[in-house]
Coordinates of C-alpha atoms in Angstrom, one line a residue:
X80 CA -20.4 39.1 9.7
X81 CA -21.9 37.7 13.1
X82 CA -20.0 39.6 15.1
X83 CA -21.8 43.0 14.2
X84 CA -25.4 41.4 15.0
X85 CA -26.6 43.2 17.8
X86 CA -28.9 41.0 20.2
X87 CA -31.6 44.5 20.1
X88 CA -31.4 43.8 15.6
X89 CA -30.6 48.0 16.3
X90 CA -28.2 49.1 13.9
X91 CA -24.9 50.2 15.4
X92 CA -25.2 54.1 14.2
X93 CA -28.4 53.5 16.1
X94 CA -27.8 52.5 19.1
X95 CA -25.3 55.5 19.5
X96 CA -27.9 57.7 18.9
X97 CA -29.1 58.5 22.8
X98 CA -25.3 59.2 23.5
X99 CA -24.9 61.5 21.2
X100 CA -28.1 63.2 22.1
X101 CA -27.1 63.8 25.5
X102 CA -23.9 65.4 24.4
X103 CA -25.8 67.5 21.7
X104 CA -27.5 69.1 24.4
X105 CA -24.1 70.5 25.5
X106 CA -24.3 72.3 22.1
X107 CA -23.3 75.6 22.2
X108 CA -23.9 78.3 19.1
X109 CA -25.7 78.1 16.1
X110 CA -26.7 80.3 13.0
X111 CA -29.7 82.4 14.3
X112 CA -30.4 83.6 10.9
X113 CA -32.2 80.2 10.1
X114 CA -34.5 78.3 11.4
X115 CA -33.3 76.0 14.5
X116 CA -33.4 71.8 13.9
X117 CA -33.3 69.7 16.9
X118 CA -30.9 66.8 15.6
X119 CA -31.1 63.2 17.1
X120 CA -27.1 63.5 16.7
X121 CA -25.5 66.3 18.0
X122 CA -28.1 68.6 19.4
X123 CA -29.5 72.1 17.9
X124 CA -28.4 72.7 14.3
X125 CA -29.4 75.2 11.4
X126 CA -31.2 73.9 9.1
X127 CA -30.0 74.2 5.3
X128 CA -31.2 76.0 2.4
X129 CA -33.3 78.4 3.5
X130 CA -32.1 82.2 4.8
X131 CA -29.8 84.7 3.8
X132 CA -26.7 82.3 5.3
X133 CA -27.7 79.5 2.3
X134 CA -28.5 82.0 -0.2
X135 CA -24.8 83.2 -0.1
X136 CA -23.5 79.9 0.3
X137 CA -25.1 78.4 -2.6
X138 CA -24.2 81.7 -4.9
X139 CA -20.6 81.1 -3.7
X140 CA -20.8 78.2 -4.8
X141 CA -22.4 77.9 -8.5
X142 CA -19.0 77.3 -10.6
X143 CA -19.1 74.2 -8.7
X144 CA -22.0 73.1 -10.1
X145 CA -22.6 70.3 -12.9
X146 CA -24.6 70.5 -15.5
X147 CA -27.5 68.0 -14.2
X148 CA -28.9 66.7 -17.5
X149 CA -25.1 65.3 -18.6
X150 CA -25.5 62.2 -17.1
X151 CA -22.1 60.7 -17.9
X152 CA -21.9 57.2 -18.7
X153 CA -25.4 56.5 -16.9
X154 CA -28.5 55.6 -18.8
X155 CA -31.9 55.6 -17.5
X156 CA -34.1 52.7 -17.7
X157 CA -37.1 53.7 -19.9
X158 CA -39.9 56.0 -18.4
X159 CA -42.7 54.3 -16.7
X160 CA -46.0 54.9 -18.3
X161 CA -48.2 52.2 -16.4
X162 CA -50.6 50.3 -16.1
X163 CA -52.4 51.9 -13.0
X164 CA -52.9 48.9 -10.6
X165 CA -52.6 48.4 -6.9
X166 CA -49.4 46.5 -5.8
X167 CA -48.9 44.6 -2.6
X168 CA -45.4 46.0 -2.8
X169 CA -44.8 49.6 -3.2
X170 CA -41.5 50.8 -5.5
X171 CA -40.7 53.8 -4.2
X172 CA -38.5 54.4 -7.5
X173 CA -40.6 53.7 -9.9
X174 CA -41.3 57.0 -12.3
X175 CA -38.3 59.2 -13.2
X176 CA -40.3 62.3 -14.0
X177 CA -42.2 63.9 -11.0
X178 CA -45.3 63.6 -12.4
X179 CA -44.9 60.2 -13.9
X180 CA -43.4 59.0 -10.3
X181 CA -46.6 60.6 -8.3
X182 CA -48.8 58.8 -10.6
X183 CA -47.0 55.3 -10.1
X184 CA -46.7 55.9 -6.4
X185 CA -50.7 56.7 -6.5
X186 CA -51.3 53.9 -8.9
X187 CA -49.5 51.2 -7.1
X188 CA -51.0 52.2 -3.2
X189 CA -54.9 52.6 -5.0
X190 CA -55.5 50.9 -7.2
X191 CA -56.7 54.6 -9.3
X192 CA -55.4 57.2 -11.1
X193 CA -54.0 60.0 -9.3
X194 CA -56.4 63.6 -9.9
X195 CA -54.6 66.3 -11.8
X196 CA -53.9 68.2 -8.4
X197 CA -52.7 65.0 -6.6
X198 CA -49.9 65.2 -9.1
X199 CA -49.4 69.1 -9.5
X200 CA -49.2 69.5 -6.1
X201 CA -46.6 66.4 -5.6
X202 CA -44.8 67.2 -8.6
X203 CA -44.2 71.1 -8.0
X204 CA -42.9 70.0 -4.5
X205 CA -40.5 67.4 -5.3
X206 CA -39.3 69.9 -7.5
X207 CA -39.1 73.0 -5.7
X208 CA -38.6 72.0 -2.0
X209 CA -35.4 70.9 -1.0
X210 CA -36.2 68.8 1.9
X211 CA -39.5 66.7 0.4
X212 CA -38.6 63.1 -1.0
X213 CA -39.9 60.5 -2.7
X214 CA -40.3 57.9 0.2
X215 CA -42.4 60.9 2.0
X216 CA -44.9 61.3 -1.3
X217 CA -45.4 57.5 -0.8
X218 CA -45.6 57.3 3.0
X219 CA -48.2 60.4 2.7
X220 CA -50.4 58.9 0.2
X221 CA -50.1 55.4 2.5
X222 CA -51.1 57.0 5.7
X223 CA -54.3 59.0 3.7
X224 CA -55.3 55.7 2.4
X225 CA -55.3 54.1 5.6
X226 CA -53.1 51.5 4.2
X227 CA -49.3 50.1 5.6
X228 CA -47.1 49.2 2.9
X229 CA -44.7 47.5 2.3
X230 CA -41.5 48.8 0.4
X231 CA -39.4 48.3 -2.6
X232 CA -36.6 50.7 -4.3
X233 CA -35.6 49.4 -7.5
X234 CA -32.9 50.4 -9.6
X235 CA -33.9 53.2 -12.4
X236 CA -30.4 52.7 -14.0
X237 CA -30.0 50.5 -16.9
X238 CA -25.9 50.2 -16.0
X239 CA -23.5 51.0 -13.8
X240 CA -20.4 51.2 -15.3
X241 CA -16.5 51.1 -13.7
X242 CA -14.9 54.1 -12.7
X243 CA -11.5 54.6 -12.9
X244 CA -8.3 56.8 -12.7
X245 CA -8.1 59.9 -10.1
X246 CA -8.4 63.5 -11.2
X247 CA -5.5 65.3 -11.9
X248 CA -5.1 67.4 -8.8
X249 CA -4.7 70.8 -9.1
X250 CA -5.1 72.0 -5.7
X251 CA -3.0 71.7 -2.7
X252 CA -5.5 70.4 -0.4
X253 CA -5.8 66.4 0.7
X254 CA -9.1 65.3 1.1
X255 CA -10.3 62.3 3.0
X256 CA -13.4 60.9 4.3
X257 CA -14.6 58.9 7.0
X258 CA -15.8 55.3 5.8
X259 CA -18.1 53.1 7.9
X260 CA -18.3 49.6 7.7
X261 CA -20.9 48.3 9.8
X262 CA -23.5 47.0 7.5
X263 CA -24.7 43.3 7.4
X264 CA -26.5 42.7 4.1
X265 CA -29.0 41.9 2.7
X266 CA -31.5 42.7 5.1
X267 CA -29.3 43.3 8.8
X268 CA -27.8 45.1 10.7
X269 CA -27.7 48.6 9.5
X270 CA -29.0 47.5 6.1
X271 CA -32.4 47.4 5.9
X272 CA -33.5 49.1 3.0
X273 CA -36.1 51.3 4.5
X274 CA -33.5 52.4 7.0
X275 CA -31.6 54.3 4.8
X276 CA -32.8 57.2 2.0
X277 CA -30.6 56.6 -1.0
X278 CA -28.9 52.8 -1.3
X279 CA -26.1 51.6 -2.7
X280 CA -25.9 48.4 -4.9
X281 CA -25.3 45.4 -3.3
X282 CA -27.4 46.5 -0.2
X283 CA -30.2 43.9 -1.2
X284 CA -29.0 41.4 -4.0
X285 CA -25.4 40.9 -5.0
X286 CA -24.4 43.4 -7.9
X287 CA -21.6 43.0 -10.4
X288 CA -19.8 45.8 -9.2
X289 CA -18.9 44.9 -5.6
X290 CA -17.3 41.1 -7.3
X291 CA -14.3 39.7 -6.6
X292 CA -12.0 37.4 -8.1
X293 CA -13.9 34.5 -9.3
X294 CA -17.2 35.8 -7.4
X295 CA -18.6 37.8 -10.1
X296 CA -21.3 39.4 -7.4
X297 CA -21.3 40.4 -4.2
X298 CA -23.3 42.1 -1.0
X299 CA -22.7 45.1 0.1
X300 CA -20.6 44.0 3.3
X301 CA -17.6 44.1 5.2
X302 CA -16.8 40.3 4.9
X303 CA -16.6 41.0 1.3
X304 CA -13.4 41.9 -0.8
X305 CA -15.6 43.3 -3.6
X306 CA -16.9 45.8 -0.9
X307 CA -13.7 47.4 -0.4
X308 CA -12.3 46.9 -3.7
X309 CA -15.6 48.7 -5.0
X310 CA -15.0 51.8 -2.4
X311 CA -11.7 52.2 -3.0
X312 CA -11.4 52.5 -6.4
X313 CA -14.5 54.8 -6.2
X314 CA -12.9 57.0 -3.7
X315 CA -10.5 57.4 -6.0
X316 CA -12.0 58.2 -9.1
X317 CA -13.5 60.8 -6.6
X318 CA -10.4 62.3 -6.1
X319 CA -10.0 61.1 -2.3
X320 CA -6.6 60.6 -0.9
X321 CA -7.8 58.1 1.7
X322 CA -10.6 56.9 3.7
X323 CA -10.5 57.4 7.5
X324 CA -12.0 53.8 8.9
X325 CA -15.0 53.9 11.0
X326 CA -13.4 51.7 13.9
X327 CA -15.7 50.4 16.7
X328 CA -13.1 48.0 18.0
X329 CA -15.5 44.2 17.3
X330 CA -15.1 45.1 13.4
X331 CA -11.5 44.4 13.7
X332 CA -10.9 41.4 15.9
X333 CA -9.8 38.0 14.8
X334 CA -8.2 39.7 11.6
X335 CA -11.7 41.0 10.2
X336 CA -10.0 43.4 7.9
X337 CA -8.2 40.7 5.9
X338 CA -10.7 41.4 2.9
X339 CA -9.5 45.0 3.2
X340 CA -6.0 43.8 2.7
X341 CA -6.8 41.4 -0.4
X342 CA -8.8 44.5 -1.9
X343 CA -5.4 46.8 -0.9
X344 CA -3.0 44.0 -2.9
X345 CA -5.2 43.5 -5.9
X346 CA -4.8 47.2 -7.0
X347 CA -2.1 48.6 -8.3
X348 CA -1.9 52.4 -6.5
X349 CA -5.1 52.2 -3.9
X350 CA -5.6 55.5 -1.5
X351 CA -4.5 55.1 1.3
X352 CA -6.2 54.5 4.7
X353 CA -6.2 55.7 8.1
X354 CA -7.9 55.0 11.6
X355 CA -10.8 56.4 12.9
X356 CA -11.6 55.6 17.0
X357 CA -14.5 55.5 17.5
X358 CA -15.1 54.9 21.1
X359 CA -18.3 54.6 21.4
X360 CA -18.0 50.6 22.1
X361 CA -16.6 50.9 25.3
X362 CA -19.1 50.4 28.1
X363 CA -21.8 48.9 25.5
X364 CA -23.6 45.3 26.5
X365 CA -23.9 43.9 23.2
X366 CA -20.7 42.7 22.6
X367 CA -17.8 40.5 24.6
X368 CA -17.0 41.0 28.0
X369 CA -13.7 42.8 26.8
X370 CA -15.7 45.7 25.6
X371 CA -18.2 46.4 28.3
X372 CA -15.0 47.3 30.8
X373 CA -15.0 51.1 30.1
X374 CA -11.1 52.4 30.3
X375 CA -10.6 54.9 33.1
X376 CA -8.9 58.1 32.5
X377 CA -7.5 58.5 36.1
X378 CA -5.8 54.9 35.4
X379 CA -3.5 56.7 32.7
X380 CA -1.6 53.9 32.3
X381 CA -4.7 50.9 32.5
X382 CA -6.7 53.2 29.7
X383 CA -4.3 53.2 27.1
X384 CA -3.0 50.1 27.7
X385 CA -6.6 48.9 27.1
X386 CA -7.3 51.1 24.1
X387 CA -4.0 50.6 22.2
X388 CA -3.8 46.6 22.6
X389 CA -7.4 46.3 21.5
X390 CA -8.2 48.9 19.2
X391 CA -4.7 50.9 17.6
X392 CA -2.3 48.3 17.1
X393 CA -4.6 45.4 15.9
X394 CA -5.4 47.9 12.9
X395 CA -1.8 49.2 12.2
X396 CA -1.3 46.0 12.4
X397 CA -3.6 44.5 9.9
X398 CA -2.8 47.4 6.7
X399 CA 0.3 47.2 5.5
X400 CA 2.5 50.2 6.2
X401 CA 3.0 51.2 2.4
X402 CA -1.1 51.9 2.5
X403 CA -1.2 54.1 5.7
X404 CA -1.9 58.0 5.0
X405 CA 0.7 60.1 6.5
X406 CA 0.1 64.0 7.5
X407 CA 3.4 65.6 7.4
X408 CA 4.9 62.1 7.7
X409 CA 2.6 60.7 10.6
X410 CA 0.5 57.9 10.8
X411 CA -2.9 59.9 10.7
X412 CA -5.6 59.3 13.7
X413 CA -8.7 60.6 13.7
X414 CA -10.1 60.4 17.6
X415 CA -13.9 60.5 18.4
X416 CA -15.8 61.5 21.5
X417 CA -18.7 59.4 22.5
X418 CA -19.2 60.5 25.8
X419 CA -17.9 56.8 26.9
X420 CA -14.0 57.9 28.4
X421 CA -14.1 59.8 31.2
X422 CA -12.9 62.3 32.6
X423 CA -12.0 64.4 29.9
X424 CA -10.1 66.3 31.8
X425 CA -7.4 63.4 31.8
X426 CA -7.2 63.3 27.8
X427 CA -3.8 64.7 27.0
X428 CA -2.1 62.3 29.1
X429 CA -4.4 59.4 27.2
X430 CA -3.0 60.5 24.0
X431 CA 0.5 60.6 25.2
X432 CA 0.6 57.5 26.3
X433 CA -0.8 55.7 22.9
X434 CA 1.5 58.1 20.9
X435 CA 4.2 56.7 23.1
X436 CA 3.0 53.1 22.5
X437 CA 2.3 53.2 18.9
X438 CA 6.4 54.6 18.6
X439 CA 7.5 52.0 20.3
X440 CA 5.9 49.3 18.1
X441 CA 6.2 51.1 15.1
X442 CA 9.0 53.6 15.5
X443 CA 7.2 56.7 13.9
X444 CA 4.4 58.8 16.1
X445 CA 0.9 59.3 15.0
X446 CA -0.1 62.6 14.2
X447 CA -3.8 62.5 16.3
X448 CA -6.7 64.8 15.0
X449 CA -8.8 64.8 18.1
X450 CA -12.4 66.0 18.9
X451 CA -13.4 69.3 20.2
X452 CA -15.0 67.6 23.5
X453 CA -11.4 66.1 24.7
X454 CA -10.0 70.1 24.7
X455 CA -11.6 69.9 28.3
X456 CA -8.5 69.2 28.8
X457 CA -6.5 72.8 28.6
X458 CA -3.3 70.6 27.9
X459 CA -4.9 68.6 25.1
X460 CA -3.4 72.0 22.8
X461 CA -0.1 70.7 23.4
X462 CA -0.6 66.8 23.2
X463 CA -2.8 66.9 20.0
X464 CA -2.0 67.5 16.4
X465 CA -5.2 69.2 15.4
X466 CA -9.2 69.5 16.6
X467 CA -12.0 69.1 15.3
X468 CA -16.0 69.2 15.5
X469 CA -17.8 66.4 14.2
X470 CA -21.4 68.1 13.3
X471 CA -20.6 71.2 11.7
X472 CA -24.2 72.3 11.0
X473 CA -24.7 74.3 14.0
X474 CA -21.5 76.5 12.5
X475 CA -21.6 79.7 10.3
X476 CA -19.5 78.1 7.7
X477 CA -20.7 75.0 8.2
X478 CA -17.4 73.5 9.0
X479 CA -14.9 73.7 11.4
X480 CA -11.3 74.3 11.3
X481 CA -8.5 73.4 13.2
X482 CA -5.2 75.8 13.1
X483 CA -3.2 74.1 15.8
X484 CA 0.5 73.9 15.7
X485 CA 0.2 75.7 12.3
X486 CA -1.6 73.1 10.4
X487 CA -4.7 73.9 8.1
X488 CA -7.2 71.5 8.9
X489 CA -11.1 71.6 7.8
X490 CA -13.6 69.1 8.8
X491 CA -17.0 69.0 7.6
X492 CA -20.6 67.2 7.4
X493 CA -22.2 67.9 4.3
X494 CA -25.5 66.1 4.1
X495 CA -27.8 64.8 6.4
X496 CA -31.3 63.2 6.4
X497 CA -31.7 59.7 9.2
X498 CA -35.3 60.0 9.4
X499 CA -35.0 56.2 8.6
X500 CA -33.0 55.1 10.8
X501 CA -34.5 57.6 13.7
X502 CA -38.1 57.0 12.9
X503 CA -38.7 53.9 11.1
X504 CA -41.8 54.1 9.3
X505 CA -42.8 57.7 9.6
X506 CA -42.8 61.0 8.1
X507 CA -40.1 63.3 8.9
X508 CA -41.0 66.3 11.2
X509 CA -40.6 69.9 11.0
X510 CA -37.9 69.4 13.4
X511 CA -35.6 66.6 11.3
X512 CA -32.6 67.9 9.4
X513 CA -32.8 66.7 6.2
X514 CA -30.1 68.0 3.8
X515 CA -29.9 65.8 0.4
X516 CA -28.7 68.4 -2.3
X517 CA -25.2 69.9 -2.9
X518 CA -25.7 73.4 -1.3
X519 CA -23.5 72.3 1.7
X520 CA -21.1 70.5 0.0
X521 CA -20.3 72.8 -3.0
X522 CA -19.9 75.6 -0.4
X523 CA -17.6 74.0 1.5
X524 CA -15.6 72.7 -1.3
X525 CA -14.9 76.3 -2.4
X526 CA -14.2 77.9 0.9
X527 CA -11.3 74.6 2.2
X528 CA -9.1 75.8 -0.6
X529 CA -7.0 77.1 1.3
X530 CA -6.6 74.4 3.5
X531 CA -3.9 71.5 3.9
X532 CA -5.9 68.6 4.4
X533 CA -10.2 68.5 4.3
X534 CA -12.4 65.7 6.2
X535 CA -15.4 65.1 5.2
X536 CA -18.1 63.1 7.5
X537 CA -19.1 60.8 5.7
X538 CA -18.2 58.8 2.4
X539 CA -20.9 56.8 3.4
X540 CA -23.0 56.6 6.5
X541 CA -26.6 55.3 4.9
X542 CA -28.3 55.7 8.2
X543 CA -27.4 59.2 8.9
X544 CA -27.6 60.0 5.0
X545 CA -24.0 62.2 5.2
X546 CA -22.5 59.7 2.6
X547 CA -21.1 61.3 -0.6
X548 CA -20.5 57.4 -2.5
X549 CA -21.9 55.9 -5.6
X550 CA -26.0 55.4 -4.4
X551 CA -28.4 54.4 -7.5
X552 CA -31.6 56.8 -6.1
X553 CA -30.5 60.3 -5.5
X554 CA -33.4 62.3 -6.3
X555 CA -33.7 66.0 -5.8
X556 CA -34.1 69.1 -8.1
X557 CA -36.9 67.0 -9.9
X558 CA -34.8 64.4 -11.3
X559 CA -32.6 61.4 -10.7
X560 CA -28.9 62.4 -10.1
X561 CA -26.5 60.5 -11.7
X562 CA -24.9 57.7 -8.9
X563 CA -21.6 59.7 -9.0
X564 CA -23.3 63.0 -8.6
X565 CA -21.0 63.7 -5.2
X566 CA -18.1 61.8 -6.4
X567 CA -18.3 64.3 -9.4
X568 CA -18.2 67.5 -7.5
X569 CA -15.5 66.3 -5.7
X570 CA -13.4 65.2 -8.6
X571 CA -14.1 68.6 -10.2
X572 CA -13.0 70.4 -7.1
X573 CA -9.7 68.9 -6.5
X574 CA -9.2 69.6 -10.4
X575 CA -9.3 72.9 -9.4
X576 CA -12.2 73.7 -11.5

């Protein structure tokens, strides 16, 4: 999809990353109980699974769990038991077993077998520390040996089968996630395999499961039906009622979503979909002329003019009404701050205006979920629908929730690890957030049960790690996770189990 190559070949999660930094530093409170993470997104943030707050959470959370040796319809590929040879490419998933993957790891960067220490030490970590990964075994044992190597990750799974039906929901609460579609495979933007910590198929070869129609393969990518087809149905199965859409304004011109709508039209009851802004576009130089003029929030009128022609009603437009998500009856908007429109003291009129606009074409009004940042605006608590804070990890409960106009409305992060996309090449630091298990996610899973509708950010963000999707490599606890291992907690929860 050309129009998503960036002249820098920086991803697009990327290149947002200095904005978001300088708003981070406007972070307010976090959890002094644990230890403080300085995060290349949003500023100062607890880190998870350590402390008294964690401990709680994760007891809270234990009926949630799944039983980690059922591994569904999965089947492993047979263990790895050698030879021990140098490689000129390194698998990074090669070796289920701790101890069988340190060995390969050792083997494969030496040349020689690992000592018995090597792969205690190794072994006992992966095992018992929630934040050390495969990928940092293998970039530690690289940088000891003196040696830069190059990467693999294949896949340990012998299938991948098709999942299918939703759960039967037991609960009141709607759940959604936000879905990104910026990558460019094989090998792009935002999909280079080293810039992302667990992968899904189709990221570096076509894979069965993301075919379509005739084409029975397909990359992981936008311009592809089988992409979409592949997430939806997944997000179902899940137990998703729709996927909030990632919208940078580029991925939607000159009818871009049309392989969302053939994905939409060949199933039979799809979730349903609704519009994330995300405004960080505005202002940047890597795309047309049309998106480097910034809208102006003193020009009331010029702003939402320029935001609803090129951004709201091209994607109304292009998903058929019958597949829009509706809170209470409303079109639902999510509405991002990227530090780009300015002042934020003019927001509320913003968003009356585009409510106004989006009537008029479409006779119904948006319901607009809007973030926290835009309430610098005192009137924004009459204009929007509901708030909310995009990173939660600098909260007590790990989520925030929005009560406005009498409507129960969670909003949640629930992993995190971008080391790869933040430093390419390197081991993390003490200071990167790296959250990879379920300790977040079960916990906030129990505690939105109360809630009307829960958000959580992301499905699947590969560069920031947040995803929840089918990925073939989760490793933690010692072991490969099934690929559904998220989808599964989900599915469970909204069966009220």
């Amino acid at each position: 999809m050309n129009p998503r190559s960036v002249a820098t070949g920086l991803g697009w999660a990327a290149l947002r990353g200095p904005v978001a930094l300088m708003l981070g530093l406007l972070s307010g409170c976090f959890d002094q109980t644990v230890s403080h993470i300085d995060n290349p997104r949003q500023g100062p943030a607890a880190a998870v699974g350590t402390g008294p707050v964690a401990q709680a959470a994760g007891a809270r959370a234990m009926h949630h769990a799944i039983d980690e040796k059922d591994l569904g319809p999965f089947k492993l590929k047979p263990e790895w038991s050698g030879p021990c040879q140098r490689a000129e490419v390194v698998d990074v998933n090669l070796g289920h077993a701790p101890e069988n993957f340190v060995r390969a790891a050792y083997c494969q960067i030496t040349g020689k077998e690992p000592s018995a220490e090597i792969v205690r030490s190794w072994a006992e970590k992966l095992s018992t520390q929630a934040r050390t990964r495969r990928i940092d075994v293998v970039r530690s044992i690289c940088e000891e040996e003196k040696r830069i190597c190059q990467l693999a990750y294949s896949d340990p799974w012998e299938n991948h089968p098709e999942l299918t039906g939703a759960p039967v929901k037991k609960v009141k609460r709607d759940v959604g996630a936000v879905f990104m579609y910026f990558f460019n495979c094989p090998n792009e933007v935002n999909c280079k395999m080293d810039w992302a910590n667990t992968h899904a198929p189709g990221m570096a070869e076509e894979h069965p499961l993301l075919g379509f129609g005739e084409k029975k393969a397909g990359y992981y990518v936008p311009s592809n039906p089988g992409f979409w087809r592949r997430e939806l149905v997944d997000a179902k199965y899940a137990g998703l009622d729709f996927l909030l859409l990632n919208t940078y304004g580029p991925d939607i011109e000159d009818k871009k979503l049309e392989p969302l709508a053939r994905a939409l039209t060949s199933l039979e009851d799809p979730i349903k979909i609704a519009f994330f802004d995300d405004t960080w576009t505005w202002g940047q130089p890597y795309f047309s002329e049309a998106w480097k003029q910034k809208p102006d929030l003193d020009d009331t009128e010029a702003a939402a003019k320029r935001i609803y022609e090129m951004k709201w009603k091209p994607f109304f437009s292009q998903v058929d009404k019958r597949h829009w998500y509706r809170f209470k009856g409303k079109p639902f908007v999510y509405f991002y701050n990227a530090g780009t429109l300015l002042p934020r003291t003019k927001s509320a009129a913003l968003i009356t205006r585009l409510k106004e606009m989006f009537a008029a074409d479409f006779q119904e009004e948006p319901f607009v979920d809007a973030d926290s940042a835009y309430f610098e605006d005192a009137a924004m608590e009459r204009v929007a629908d509901a708030r909310y804070q995009w990173f939660t990890f600098n909260s007590p409960e790990r989520r925030s929730r929005s009560t406005l106009k009498g409507h129960v409305i969670d909003h949640a992060m629930v992993k995190w690890d971008a080391v790869g996309r933040d430093h390419p090449g390197k081991l993390p630091r003490q200071t990167d957030l790296i959250i990879k298990d379920a300790v977040v996610f079960s916990r906030v899973l129990e505690e939105t049960r109360d809630a009307e509708l829960l958000v959580i950010a992301t499905w699947n963000d590969l560069g920031e790690g947040t995803g929840i999707h089918r990925n073939y490599d989760y490793y933690f606890h010692g072991q490969w996770q099934r690929p559904d291992y998220f989808m599964q907690l989900l599915r469970k929860s909204q069966s009220g189990l």
